[in-house]
Amino acid sequence: MRSRAAYLYLLPILIGLTVFTAGPIVASLGLSFTQFDIGAAPKFIGTQNYSEFLNSALFWQVASNTIYYALLYVPSSIAVSLGLALLVEKRIRGIAFFRTIFFLPVVTSMVAAAIIWSWMYNSDVGLLNYLLSMIGIDGPKWLQNPHSALPAIAIMSIWKNAGYNMMIFLAGLSNIPKDYYEAARLDGSSAWNRFLHITLPMLSPVTFFVLVVTTIGAFQVFEQTFVMTNGGPGVSTLTLSYYIWQTAFRFFNLGGASALGYLFFLLVLAVTALQFLARKKWVFQQ
């Protein structure tokens, strides 16, 4: 009776997962092998969608943009988040205020943040170039230059999301036994050595979790490029998520968008698998 009651309670969730998650995943896999434009019935074309994208220079440019963004964003975001966590770890008067300030961008709408940063990046009246002009530096055209547009988006994303990982690192830091630090101090260990030989190894499981989650999030970048650059200048900020949306809802090629989605999935799966294979070399196992 208890198991039957449990299944009844789980039934609404299971139905929702089947209809809105598993169903679309299976349906999109089928669509990826078809030529399916809105207004016409799907036509089976085998692996043509996949071969066209894999032989397309644009696809590889978009994939390289996405990987480049991830390389810019992931290490910097983790370093900033860990630095913030170390800053606000101490239990002193007023520290909760600073934790709240650092976390506030996380609860801010990504679209709102992207619009505000677009104004800040404005080459004529933006705050950043104004501050640079005060010290005699002629600021660049941040979002109009194909070399600086993607790094500029990465900087905005770090500001937006660093507070989330900061809280995860704070939880990890609170679980490190204080006895280790006290013993190291008695042995005359410096603060840097304590960080290098105690904090980093003991925090490595948390760092690994943050690395995997942040990497997957970086590959899914969409709102920033949509709002700030619309994929430009040229295709310099066109990422895979935006390319999938563009293929489906601008060019109405739903079969091609489905194929792109699975190519995207395979790329993320490969990167995540490499991270799991490499974790034994640096993640501390208790």
Short mmCIF file of N, CA, C and O in Angstrom, two decimals, residues 160-209:
data_model
loop_
_atom_site.label_atom_id
_atom_site.label_comp_id
_atom_site.label_asym_id
_atom_site.label_seq_id
_atom_site.Cartn_x
_atom_site.Cartn_y
_atom_site.Cartn_z
N LYS A 160 27.77 38.76 -13.32
CA LYS A 160 26.39 38.30 -13.08
C LYS A 160 26.34 37.03 -12.25
O LYS A 160 25.47 36.88 -11.38
N ASN A 161 27.24 36.09 -12.48
CA ASN A 161 27.09 34.75 -11.92
C ASN A 161 28.08 34.39 -10.82
O ASN A 161 27.93 33.33 -10.20
N ALA A 162 29.06 35.23 -10.56
CA ALA A 162 30.10 34.87 -9.59
C ALA A 162 29.53 34.65 -8.20
O ALA A 162 30.03 33.81 -7.44
N GLY A 163 28.50 35.38 -7.83
CA GLY A 163 27.93 35.25 -6.49
C GLY A 163 27.35 33.88 -6.21
O GLY A 163 27.37 33.41 -5.06
N TYR A 164 26.84 33.21 -7.25
CA TYR A 164 26.27 31.87 -7.05
C TYR A 164 27.34 30.87 -6.64
O TYR A 164 27.20 30.15 -5.65
N ASN A 165 28.42 30.84 -7.40
CA ASN A 165 29.52 29.93 -7.04
C ASN A 165 30.20 30.35 -5.75
O ASN A 165 30.78 29.51 -5.04
N MET A 166 30.17 31.64 -5.43
CA MET A 166 30.72 32.11 -4.17
C MET A 166 30.03 31.41 -3.00
O MET A 166 30.70 30.96 -2.04
N MET A 167 28.72 31.28 -3.06
CA MET A 167 27.99 30.63 -1.97
C MET A 167 28.34 29.14 -1.88
O MET A 167 28.42 28.58 -0.78
N ILE A 168 28.56 28.49 -3.02
CA ILE A 168 28.95 27.08 -3.01
C ILE A 168 30.34 26.93 -2.39
O ILE A 168 30.58 26.03 -1.56
N PHE A 169 31.26 27.82 -2.75
CA PHE A 169 32.59 27.77 -2.16
C PHE A 169 32.54 28.07 -0.67
O PHE A 169 33.31 27.48 0.11
N LEU A 170 31.67 28.98 -0.26
CA LEU A 170 31.52 29.26 1.17
C LEU A 170 31.11 28.02 1.94
O LEU A 170 31.63 27.74 3.03
N ALA A 171 30.17 27.26 1.38
CA ALA A 171 29.75 26.02 2.03
C ALA A 171 30.92 25.04 2.11
O ALA A 171 31.10 24.36 3.13
N GLY A 172 31.72 24.96 1.04
CA GLY A 172 32.88 24.08 1.06
C GLY A 172 33.93 24.51 2.06
O GLY A 172 34.51 23.67 2.77
N LEU A 173 34.17 25.81 2.15
CA LEU A 173 35.16 26.31 3.11
C LEU A 173 34.75 26.04 4.55
O LEU A 173 35.59 25.77 5.41
N SER A 174 33.44 26.12 4.81
CA SER A 174 32.97 25.90 6.18
C SER A 174 33.13 24.45 6.61
O SER A 174 33.11 24.15 7.82
N ASN A 175 33.30 23.54 5.66
CA ASN A 175 33.44 22.11 5.99
C ASN A 175 34.90 21.67 6.16
O ASN A 175 35.15 20.51 6.48
N ILE A 176 35.83 22.58 5.91
CA ILE A 176 37.25 22.22 6.12
C ILE A 176 37.56 22.30 7.61
O ILE A 176 37.34 23.34 8.25
N PRO A 177 38.06 21.22 8.22
CA PRO A 177 38.35 21.25 9.67
C PRO A 177 39.36 22.34 10.01
O PRO A 177 40.41 22.47 9.37
N LYS A 178 39.05 23.12 11.03
CA LYS A 178 39.93 24.21 11.44
C LYS A 178 41.22 23.71 12.08
O LYS A 178 42.20 24.45 12.18
N ASP A 179 41.20 22.45 12.53
CA ASP A 179 42.40 21.89 13.17
C ASP A 179 43.59 21.90 12.21
O ASP A 179 44.74 22.07 12.63
N TYR A 180 43.31 21.69 10.93
CA TYR A 180 44.40 21.68 9.95
C TYR A 180 45.11 23.02 9.91
O TYR A 180 46.34 23.10 9.85
N TYR A 181 44.32 24.10 9.93
CA TYR A 181 44.91 25.44 9.87
C TYR A 181 45.68 25.75 11.15
O TYR A 181 46.76 26.36 11.11
N GLU A 182 45.14 25.34 12.30
CA GLU A 182 45.81 25.60 13.57
C GLU A 182 47.15 24.86 13.64
O GLU A 182 48.16 25.41 14.10
N ALA A 183 47.16 23.61 13.17
CA ALA A 183 48.41 22.85 13.17
C ALA A 183 49.44 23.47 12.22
O ALA A 183 50.63 23.53 12.53
N ALA A 184 48.96 23.96 11.07
CA ALA A 184 49.87 24.59 10.11
C ALA A 184 50.45 25.88 10.68
O ALA A 184 51.63 26.18 10.47
N ARG A 185 49.63 26.65 11.40
CA ARG A 185 50.14 27.89 12.02
C ARG A 185 51.21 27.58 13.06
O ARG A 185 52.22 28.29 13.17
N LEU A 186 50.97 26.55 13.85
CA LEU A 186 51.96 26.16 14.87
C LEU A 186 53.28 25.75 14.23
O LEU A 186 54.35 25.94 14.82
N ASP A 187 53.21 25.19 13.01
CA ASP A 187 54.43 24.80 12.30
C ASP A 187 55.07 25.96 11.55
O ASP A 187 56.10 25.78 10.88
N GLY A 188 54.46 27.16 11.65
CA GLY A 188 55.02 28.34 11.02
C GLY A 188 54.67 28.49 9.55
O GLY A 188 55.35 29.21 8.81
N SER A 189 53.62 27.82 9.10
CA SER A 189 53.22 27.89 7.69
C SER A 189 52.62 29.27 7.39
O SER A 189 51.85 29.82 8.19
N SER A 190 52.96 29.81 6.23
CA SER A 190 52.43 31.12 5.82
C SER A 190 50.99 30.97 5.33
O SER A 190 50.51 29.86 5.06
N ALA A 191 50.31 32.11 5.20
CA ALA A 191 48.92 32.10 4.73
C ALA A 191 48.84 31.51 3.32
O ALA A 191 47.90 30.76 3.00
N TRP A 192 49.83 31.83 2.47
CA TRP A 192 49.82 31.30 1.11
C TRP A 192 49.99 29.77 1.09
O TRP A 192 49.32 29.07 0.35
N ASN A 193 50.91 29.27 1.95
CA ASN A 193 51.11 27.83 2.02
C ASN A 193 49.88 27.11 2.57
O ASN A 193 49.55 26.00 2.13
N ARG A 194 49.19 27.75 3.52
CA ARG A 194 47.97 27.14 4.06
C ARG A 194 46.90 27.08 2.97
O ARG A 194 46.18 26.08 2.85
N PHE A 195 46.81 28.13 2.16
CA PHE A 195 45.85 28.14 1.06
C PHE A 195 46.21 27.07 0.03
O PHE A 195 45.34 26.34 -0.46
N LEU A 196 47.51 26.97 -0.28
CA LEU A 196 47.96 26.08 -1.35
C LEU A 196 47.89 24.62 -0.94
O LEU A 196 47.53 23.75 -1.77
N HIS A 197 48.19 24.31 0.32
CA HIS A 197 48.32 22.91 0.73
C HIS A 197 47.17 22.40 1.60
O HIS A 197 47.09 21.19 1.86
N ILE A 198 46.29 23.31 2.03
CA ILE A 198 45.13 22.88 2.82
C ILE A 198 43.83 23.26 2.11
O ILE A 198 43.01 22.38 1.80
N THR A 199 43.66 24.55 1.85
CA THR A 199 42.39 25.01 1.29
C THR A 199 42.10 24.41 -0.08
O THR A 199 41.03 23.83 -0.30
N LEU A 200 43.05 24.52 -1.01
CA LEU A 200 42.80 24.03 -2.37
C LEU A 200 42.56 22.52 -2.43
O LEU A 200 41.61 22.08 -3.07
N PRO A 201 43.41 21.70 -1.78
CA PRO A 201 43.13 20.25 -1.83
C PRO A 201 41.81 19.87 -1.17
O PRO A 201 41.05 19.05 -1.71
N MET A 202 41.52 20.45 0.01
CA MET A 202 40.29 20.10 0.70
C MET A 202 39.06 20.63 -0.02
O MET A 202 37.95 20.09 0.11
N LEU A 203 39.24 21.68 -0.80
CA LEU A 203 38.12 22.29 -1.52
C LEU A 203 37.96 21.70 -2.93
O LEU A 203 37.03 22.05 -3.63
N SER A 204 38.87 20.81 -3.32
CA SER A 204 38.86 20.32 -4.70
C SER A 204 37.57 19.60 -5.10
O SER A 204 37.14 19.73 -6.25
N PRO A 205 36.90 18.82 -4.23
CA PRO A 205 35.62 18.23 -4.65
C PRO A 205 34.58 19.29 -4.99
O PRO A 205 33.83 19.16 -5.96
N VAL A 206 34.54 20.35 -4.19
CA VAL A 206 33.61 21.45 -4.47
C VAL A 206 34.02 22.17 -5.75
O VAL A 206 33.17 22.52 -6.58
N THR A 207 35.32 22.37 -5.92
CA THR A 207 35.82 23.03 -7.13
C THR A 207 35.46 22.22 -8.36
O THR A 207 35.09 22.78 -9.41
N PHE A 208 35.55 20.89 -8.25
CA PHE A 208 35.19 20.04 -9.39
C PHE A 208 33.72 20.20 -9.74
O PHE A 208 33.34 20.32 -10.92
N PHE A 209 32.85 20.22 -8.74
CA PHE A 209 31.42 20.42 -8.98
C PHE A 209 31.17 21.76 -9.65
O PHE A 209 30.43 21.86 -10.64
#
